[in-house]
Coordinates of C-alpha atoms and ligand atoms in Angstrom, one line a residue:
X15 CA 20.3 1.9 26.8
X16 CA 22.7 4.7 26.1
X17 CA 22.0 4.0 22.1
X18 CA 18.3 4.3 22.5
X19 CA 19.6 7.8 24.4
X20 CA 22.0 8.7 21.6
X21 CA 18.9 9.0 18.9
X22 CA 17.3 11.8 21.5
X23 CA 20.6 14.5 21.4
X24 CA 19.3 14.6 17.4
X25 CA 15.8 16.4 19.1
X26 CA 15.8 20.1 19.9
X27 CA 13.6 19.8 22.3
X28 CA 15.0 17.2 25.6
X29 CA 11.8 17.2 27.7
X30 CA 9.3 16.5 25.4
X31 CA 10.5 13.0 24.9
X32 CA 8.2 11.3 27.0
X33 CA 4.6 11.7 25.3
X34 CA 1.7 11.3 27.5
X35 CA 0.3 8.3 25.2
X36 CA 3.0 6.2 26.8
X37 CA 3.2 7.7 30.3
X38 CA 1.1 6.1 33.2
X39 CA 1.6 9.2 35.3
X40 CA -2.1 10.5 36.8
X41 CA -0.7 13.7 39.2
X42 CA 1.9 16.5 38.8
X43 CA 4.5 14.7 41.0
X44 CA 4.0 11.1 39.1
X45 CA 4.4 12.5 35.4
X46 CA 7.5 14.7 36.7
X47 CA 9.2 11.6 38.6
X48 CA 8.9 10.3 34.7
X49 CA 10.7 13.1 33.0
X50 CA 13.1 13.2 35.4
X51 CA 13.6 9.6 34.9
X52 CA 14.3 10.2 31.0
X53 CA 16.3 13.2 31.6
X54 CA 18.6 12.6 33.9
X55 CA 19.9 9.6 31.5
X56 CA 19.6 12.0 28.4
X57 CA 22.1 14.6 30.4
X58 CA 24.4 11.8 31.6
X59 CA 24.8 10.6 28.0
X60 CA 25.0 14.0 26.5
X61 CA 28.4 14.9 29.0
X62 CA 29.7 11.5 28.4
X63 CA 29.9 12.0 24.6
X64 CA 30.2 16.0 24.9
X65 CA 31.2 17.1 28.4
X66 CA 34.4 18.3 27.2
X67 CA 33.6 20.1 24.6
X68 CA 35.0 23.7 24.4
X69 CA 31.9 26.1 23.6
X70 CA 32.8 29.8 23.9
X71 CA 35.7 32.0 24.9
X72 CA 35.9 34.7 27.7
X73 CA 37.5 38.1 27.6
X74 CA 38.3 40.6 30.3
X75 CA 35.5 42.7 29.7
X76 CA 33.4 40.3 30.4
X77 CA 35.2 39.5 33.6
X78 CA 34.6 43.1 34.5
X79 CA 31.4 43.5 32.7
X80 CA 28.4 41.5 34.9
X81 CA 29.8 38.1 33.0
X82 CA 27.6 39.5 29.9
X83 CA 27.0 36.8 27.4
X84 CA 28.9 34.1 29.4
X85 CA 27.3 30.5 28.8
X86 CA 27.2 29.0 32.4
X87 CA 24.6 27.8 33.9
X88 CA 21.8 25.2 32.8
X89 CA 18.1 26.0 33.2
X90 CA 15.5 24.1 31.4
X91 CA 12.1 26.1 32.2
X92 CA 12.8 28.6 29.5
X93 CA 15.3 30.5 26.9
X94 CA 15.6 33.8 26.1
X95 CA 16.1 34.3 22.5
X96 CA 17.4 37.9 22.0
X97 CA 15.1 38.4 18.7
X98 CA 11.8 36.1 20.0
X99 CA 11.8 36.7 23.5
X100 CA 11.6 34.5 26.4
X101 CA 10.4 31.1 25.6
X102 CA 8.8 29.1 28.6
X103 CA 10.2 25.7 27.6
X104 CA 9.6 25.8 23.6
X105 CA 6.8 28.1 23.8
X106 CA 6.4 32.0 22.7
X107 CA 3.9 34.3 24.5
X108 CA 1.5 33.9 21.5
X109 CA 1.5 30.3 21.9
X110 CA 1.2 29.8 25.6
X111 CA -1.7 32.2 25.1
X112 CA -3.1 30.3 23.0
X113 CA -2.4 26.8 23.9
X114 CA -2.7 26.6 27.7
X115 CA -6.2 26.7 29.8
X116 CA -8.3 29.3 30.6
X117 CA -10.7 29.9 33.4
X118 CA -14.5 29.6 32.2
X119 CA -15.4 32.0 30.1
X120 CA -12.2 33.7 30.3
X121 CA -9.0 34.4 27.9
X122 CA -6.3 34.6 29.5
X123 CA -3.4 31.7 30.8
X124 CA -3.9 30.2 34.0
X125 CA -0.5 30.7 35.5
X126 CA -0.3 27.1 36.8
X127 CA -1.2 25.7 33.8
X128 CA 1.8 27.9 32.9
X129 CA 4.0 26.3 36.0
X130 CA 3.0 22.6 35.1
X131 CA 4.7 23.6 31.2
X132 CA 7.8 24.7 33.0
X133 CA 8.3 21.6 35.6
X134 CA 7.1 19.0 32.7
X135 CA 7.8 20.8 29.4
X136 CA 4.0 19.7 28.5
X137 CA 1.0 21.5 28.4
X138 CA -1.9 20.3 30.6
X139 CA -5.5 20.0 30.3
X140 CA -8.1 22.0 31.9
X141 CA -8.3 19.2 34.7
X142 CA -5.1 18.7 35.5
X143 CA -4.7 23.2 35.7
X144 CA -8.0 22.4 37.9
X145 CA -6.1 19.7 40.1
X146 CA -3.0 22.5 40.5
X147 CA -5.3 25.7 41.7
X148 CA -7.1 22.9 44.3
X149 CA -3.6 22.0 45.3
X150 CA -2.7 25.4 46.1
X151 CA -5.9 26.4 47.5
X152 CA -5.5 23.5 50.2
X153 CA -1.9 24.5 51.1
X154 CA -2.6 28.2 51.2
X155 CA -3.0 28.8 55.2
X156 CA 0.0 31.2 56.5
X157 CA 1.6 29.7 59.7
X158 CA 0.7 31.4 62.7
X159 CA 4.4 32.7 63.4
X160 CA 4.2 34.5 60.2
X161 CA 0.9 36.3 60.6
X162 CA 2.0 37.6 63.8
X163 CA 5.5 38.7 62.1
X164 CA 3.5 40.3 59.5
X165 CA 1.2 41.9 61.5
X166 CA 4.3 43.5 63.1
X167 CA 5.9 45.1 61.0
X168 CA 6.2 49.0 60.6
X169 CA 4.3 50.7 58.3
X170 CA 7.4 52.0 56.5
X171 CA 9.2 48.9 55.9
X172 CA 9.1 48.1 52.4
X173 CA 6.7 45.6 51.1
X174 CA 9.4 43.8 49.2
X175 CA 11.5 43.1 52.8
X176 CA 8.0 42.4 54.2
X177 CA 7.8 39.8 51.2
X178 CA 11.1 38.4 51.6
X179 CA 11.1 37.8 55.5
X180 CA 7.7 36.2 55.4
X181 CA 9.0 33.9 53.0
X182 CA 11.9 33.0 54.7
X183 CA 10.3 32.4 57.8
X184 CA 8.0 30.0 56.5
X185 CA 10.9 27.5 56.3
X186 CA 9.4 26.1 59.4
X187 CA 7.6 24.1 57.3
X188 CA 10.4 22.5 54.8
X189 CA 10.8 19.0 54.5
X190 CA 13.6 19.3 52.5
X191 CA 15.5 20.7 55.1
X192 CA 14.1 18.1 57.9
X193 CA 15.1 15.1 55.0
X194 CA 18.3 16.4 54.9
X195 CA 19.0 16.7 58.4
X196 CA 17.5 13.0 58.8
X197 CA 20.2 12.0 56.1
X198 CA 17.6 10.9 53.1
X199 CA 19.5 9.8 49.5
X200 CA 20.3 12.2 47.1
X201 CA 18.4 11.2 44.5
X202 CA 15.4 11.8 46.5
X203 CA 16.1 15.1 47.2
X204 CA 13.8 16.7 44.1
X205 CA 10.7 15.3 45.7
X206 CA 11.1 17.1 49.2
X207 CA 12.3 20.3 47.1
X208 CA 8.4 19.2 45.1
X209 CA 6.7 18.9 48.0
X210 CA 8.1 22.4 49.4
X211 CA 7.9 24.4 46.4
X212 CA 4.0 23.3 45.9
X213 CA 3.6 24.9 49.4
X214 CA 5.6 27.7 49.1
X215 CA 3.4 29.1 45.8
X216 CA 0.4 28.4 47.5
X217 CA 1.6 30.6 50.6
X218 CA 2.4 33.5 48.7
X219 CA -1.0 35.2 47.6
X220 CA -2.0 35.0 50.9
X221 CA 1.9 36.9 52.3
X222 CA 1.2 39.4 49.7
X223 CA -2.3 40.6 50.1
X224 CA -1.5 40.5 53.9
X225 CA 1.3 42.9 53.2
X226 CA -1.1 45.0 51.0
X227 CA -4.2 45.3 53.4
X228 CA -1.7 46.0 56.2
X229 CA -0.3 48.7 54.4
X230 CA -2.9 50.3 52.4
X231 CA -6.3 49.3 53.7
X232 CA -5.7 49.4 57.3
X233 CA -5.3 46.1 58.0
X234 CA -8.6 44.6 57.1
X235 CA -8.5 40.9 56.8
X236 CA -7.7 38.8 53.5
X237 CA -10.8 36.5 52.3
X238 CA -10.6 33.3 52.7
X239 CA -9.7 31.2 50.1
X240 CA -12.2 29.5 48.1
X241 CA -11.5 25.6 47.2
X242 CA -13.2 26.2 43.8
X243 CA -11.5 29.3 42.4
X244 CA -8.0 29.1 40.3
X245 CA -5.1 31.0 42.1
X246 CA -5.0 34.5 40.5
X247 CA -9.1 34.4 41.3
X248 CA -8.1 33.7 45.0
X249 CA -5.0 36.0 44.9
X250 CA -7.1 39.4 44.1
X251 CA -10.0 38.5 46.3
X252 CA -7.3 38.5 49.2
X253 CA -6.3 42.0 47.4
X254 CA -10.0 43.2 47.6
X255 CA -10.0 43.8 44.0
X256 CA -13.6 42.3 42.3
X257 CA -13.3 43.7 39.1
X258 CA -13.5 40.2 36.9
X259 CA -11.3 42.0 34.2
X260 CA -8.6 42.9 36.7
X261 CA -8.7 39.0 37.7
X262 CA -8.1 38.2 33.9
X263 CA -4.7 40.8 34.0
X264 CA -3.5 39.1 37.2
X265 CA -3.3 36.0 35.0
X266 CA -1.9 37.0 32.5
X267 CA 0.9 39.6 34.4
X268 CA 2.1 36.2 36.9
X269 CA 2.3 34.3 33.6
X270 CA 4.5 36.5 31.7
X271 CA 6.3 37.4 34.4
X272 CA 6.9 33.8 35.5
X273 CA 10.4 33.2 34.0
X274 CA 13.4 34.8 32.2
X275 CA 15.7 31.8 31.5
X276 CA 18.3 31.6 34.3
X277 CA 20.5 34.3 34.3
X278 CA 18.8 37.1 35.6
X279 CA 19.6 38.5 38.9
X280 CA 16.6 36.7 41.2
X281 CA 16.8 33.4 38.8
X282 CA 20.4 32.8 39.2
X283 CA 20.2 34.1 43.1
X284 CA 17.3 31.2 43.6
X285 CA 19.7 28.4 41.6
X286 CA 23.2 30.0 43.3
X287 CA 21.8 29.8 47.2
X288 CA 20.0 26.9 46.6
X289 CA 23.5 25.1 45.1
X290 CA 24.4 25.2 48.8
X291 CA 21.4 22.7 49.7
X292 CA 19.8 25.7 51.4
X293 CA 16.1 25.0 51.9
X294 CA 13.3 26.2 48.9
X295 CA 12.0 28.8 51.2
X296 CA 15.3 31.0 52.2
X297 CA 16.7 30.2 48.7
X298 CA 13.7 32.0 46.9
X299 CA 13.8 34.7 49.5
X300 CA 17.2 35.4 48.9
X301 CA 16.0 35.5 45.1
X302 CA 13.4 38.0 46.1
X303 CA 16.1 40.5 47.7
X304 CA 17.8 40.6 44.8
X305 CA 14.4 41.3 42.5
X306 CA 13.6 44.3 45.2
X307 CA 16.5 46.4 43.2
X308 CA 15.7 49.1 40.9
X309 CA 17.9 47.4 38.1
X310 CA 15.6 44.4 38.7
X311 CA 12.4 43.9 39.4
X312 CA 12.1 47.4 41.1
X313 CA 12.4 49.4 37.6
X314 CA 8.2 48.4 37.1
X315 CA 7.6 51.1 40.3
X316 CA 10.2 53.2 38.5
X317 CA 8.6 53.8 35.2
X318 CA 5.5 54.6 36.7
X319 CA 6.9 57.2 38.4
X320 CA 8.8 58.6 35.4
X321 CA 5.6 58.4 33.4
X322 CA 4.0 60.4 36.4
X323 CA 6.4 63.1 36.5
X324 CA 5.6 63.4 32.4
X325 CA 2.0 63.4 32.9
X326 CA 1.9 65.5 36.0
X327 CA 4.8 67.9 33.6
X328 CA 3.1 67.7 30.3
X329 CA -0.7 66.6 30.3
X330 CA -1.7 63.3 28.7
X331 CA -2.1 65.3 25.4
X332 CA 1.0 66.4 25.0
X333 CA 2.7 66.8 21.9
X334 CA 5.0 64.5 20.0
X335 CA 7.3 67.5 19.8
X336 CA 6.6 68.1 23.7
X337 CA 7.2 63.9 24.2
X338 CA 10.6 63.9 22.7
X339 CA 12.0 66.9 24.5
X340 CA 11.0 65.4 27.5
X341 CA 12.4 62.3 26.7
X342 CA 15.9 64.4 25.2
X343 CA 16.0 66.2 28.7
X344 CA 15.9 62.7 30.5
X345 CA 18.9 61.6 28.3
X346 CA 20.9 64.6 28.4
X347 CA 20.5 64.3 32.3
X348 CA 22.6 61.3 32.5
X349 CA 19.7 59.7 33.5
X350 CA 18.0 56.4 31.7
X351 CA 14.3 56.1 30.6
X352 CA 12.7 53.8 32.8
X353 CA 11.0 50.7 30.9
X354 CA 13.3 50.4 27.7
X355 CA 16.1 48.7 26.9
X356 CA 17.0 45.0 28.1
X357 CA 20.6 43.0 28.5
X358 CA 19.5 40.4 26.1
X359 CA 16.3 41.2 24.0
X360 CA 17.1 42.6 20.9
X361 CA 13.7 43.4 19.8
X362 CA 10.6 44.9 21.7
X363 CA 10.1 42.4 24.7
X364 CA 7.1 39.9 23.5
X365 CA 5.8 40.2 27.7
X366 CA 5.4 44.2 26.6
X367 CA 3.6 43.4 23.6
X368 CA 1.0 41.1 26.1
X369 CA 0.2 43.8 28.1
X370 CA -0.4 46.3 25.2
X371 CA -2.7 44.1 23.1
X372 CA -4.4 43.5 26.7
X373 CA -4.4 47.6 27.3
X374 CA -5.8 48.4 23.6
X375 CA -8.4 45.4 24.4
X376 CA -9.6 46.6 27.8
X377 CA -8.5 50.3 28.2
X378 CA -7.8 51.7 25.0
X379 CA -8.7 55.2 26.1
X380 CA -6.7 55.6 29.0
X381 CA -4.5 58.5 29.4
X382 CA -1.8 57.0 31.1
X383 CA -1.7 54.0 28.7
X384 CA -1.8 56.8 25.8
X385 CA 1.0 57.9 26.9
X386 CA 3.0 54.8 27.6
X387 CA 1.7 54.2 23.9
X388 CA 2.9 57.4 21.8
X389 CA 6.2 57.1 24.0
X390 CA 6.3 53.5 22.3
X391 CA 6.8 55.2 19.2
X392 CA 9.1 58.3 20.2
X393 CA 11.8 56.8 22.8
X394 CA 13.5 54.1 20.5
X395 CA 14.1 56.3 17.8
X396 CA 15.5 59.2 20.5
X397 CA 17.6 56.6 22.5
X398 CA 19.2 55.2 19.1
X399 CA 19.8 58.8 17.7
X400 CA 22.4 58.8 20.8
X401 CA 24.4 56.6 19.1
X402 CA 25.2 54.6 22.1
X403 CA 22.8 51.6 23.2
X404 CA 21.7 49.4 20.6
X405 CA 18.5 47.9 22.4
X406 CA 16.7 50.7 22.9
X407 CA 13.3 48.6 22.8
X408 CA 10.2 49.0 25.5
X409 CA 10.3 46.4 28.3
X410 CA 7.6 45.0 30.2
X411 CA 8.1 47.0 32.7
X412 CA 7.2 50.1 30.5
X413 CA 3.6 49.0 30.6
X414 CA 2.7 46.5 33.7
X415 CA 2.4 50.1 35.9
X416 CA 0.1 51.4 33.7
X417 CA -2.7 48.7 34.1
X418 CA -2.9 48.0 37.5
X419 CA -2.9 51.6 37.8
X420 CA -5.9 51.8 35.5
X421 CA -7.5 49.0 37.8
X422 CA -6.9 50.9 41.2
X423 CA -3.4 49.5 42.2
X424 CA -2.0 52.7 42.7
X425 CA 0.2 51.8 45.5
X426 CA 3.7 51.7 43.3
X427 CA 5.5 50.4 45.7
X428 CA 3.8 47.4 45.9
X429 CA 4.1 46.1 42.5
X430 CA 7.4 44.0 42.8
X431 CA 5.9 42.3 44.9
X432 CA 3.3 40.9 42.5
X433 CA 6.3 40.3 40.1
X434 CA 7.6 38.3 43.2
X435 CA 4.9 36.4 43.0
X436 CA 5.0 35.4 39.4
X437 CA 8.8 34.8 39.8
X438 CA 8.2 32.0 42.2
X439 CA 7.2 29.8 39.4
X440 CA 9.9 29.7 37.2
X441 CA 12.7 29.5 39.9
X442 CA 10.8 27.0 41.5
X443 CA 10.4 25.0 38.9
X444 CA 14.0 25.3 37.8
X445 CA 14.9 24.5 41.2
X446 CA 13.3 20.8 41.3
X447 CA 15.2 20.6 38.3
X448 CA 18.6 21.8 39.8
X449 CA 18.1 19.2 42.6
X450 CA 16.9 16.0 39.9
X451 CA 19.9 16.7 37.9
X452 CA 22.2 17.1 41.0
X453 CA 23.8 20.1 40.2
X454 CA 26.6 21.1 42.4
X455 CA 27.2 23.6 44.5
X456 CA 28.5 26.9 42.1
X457 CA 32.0 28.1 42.9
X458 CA 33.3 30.0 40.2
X459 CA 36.7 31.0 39.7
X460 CA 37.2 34.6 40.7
X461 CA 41.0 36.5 39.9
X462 CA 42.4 40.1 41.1
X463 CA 42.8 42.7 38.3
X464 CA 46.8 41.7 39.0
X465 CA 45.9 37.9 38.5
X466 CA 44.1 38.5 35.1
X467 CA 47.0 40.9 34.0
X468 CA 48.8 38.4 34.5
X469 CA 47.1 35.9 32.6
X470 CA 46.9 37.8 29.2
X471 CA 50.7 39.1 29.3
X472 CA 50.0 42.5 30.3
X473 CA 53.1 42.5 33.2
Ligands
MLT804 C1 13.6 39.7 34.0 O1 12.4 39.5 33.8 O2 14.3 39.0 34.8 C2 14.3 40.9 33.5 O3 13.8 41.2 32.2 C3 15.8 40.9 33.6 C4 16.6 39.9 32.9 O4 16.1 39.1 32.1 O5 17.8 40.0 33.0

């Protein structure tokens, strides 16, 4: 067995060993019990030839420094290569655009097409994308408890806390956490995780358009779902939005958004609670908390304030001269520009590039997105005339504001919570992963400034 294994470490690409030709699998769950099959041998093998092998050092500035860099943690949904951009298993933004199902007539990604990539490392058929949104769309009623609890809450509690404590007081419903207290086997622990995750995306369209019509359209009820429509279609009826082109965004904004490899703040929250066993539900709301800050997921709401202040400041036909003092009186401020730079991405993030070719298709004579666009061109060059940052590229957060602005979103607050959304399926999906490959619980080892003194001779 483990020579047959031995041939796949030679293949870049682990998950894709499996090709549907051979695999009897006819549902989601099926053809992922399969991969998990194949890869839980491929990882054994892998650490029994190369589990001690040394692959990086550490210094103290990375101690101090957020653990920048650090190789630590395994996630198998996607990669973020500093120069490409993220990579949802093997796949660039260009390709999933290309490759994965559309709605009829339409042109952009069906986000669970996008989600069935990420659990399976394959790329489904229109049917089997069909066979996901029904899934969704049967699971999608709220429990009671939580309608009430949302209908509760005061108007100025932020949507993203709304978000969260919906979320995590849907764990009624886990059958993970009921398995677990009724003592099942480990190794079936990644099909209760399935089974709760499938429900938990299907539950949040309908949390989040609750916690928009509560807050910005007094109240009035969320349509029902419709059996026949994909998710996002469902997802902006419950918004009120009707605009078909709007619908098409929606798609592509939860698909981009989906996953950043496994390091990022809500990503690694999702994978470090959920080390502890804790259920699907309170592990991605504890994910959620930590996307609702404005060096996370917040920054989206951010730049469209900046961008405000500059129109609101300078007019939409402003000068370049006008642009880059602006920008030059942000910087000299102390103060950041909202929407560029990135930790990893060397290069101007691919998910920004998405949204602009979407903008020049379908609002290319927007102000705001005019704006955003000759800003494109002035703030790298200003931010890298500091002399200080050396990715001073645009983000996707530089642009998402702009279009569902443009659409009637206007309601900045709310937009993390759409990126909550999204975000659901890459944890998620990395998540039934955590539990097939039986990761442990994460304890790293922490040290006092003393201790590490210590440790490189300093006293
Ligand atoms: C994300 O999408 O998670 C952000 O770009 C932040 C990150 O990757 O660290």
């Amino acid at each position: 067995m483990f020579e047959e294994i031995s041939e796949y470490i030679k293949t870049p690409c682990a998950i894709a060993i499996i090709s549907r030709s051979s695999s009897s699998a006819t549902d989601l769950k099926s053809l992922l019990a399969e991969k998990i099959q194949e890869q839980q041998v491929y990882v054994k093998s892998f650490r029994e030839q190369y589990g001690s092998k040394v692959i990086g050092e550490i210094t103290v500035d990375q101690v101090y420094g957020g653990m920048r860099g650090i190789r630590g943690l395994v996630t198998e949904t996607s990669y973020l290569h500093p120069e490409d951009g993220i990579k949802f298993r093997d796949f660039t933004i260009p390709q999933i655009k290309k490759l994965l199902p559309k709605s009829p007539g339409g042109n952009e990604p069906l986000p669970e097409g996008l989600f069935w990539l990420l659990l399976t490392g394959e790329v489904p058929s229109a049917e089997e994308v069909r066979s996901v949104s029904k899934m969704w769309a049967e699971k999608a009623e709220i429990p009671p408890h939580v309608v009430t609890m949302l209908n509760n809450f005061p108007a100025h509690l932020h949507p993203m806390s709304q978000f969260t404590a919906a979320i995590m007081a849907c764990n009624t419903e886990s059958k993970f956490a009921k398995a677990y207290a009724d003592g099942v086997s480990k190794n079936m622990y990644w099909e209760y995780t399935f089974d709760d995750v499938m429900n938990l995306i299907a539950k949040l369209p309908p949390i989040a358009a609750t916690i928009y019509k509560n807050l910005y359209r007094n109240g009035s009820p969320i349509s029902a779902v419709d059996l026949e429509k994909d998710w996002s279609s469902n997802f902006t009826s419950m918004l009120g939005y009707d605009n078909p082109d709007f619908t098409e965004l929606m798609r592509l904004y939860i698909s981009i958004h989906s996953d950043h490899e496994g390091g990022n703040v809500s990503a690694h929250t999702v994978h470090l609670v959920a080390s502890a066993l804790s259920d699907p539900y309170i592990s991605f709301a504890a994910g959620i908390n930590g996307l609702a800050g404005p060096l996370h997921g917040l920054g989206s709401q951010e730049v469209l304030e900046w961008l405000t202040e500059l129109h609101n400041d300078l007019s939409s036909d402003a000068t370049e001269a006008q642009l880059k003092d602006f920008v030059w009186q942000t910087l000299k401020s102390g103060q950041v520009v909202p929407g560029f730079g990135h930790d990893v991405l060397r290069r101007t993030d691919p998910r920004y590039t998405a949204l602009r070719e979407f903008a020049l298709k379908h609002l290319p004579d927007d102000p705001m997105f005019n704006l955003a666009n000759n800003l494109y061109r002035i703030v790298p060059q200003s931010i890298l005339a500091l002399g200080k940052i050396k990715n001073p590229w645009p983000t996707v957060d530089g642009l998402s504001g702009v279009l569902l602005r443009y659409y009637g979103m206007k309601e900045i607050h709310y937009y993390t919570v759409l990126i909550g959304v999204s975000r659901a399926l890459g944890t998620m999906a990395s998540l039934v992963w955590d539990r097939a490959l039986g990761l442990p619980i994460e304890r790293p080892k922490s040290m006092t400034t003393d201790g590490l003194m210590k440790l490189v001779g300093a006293v």
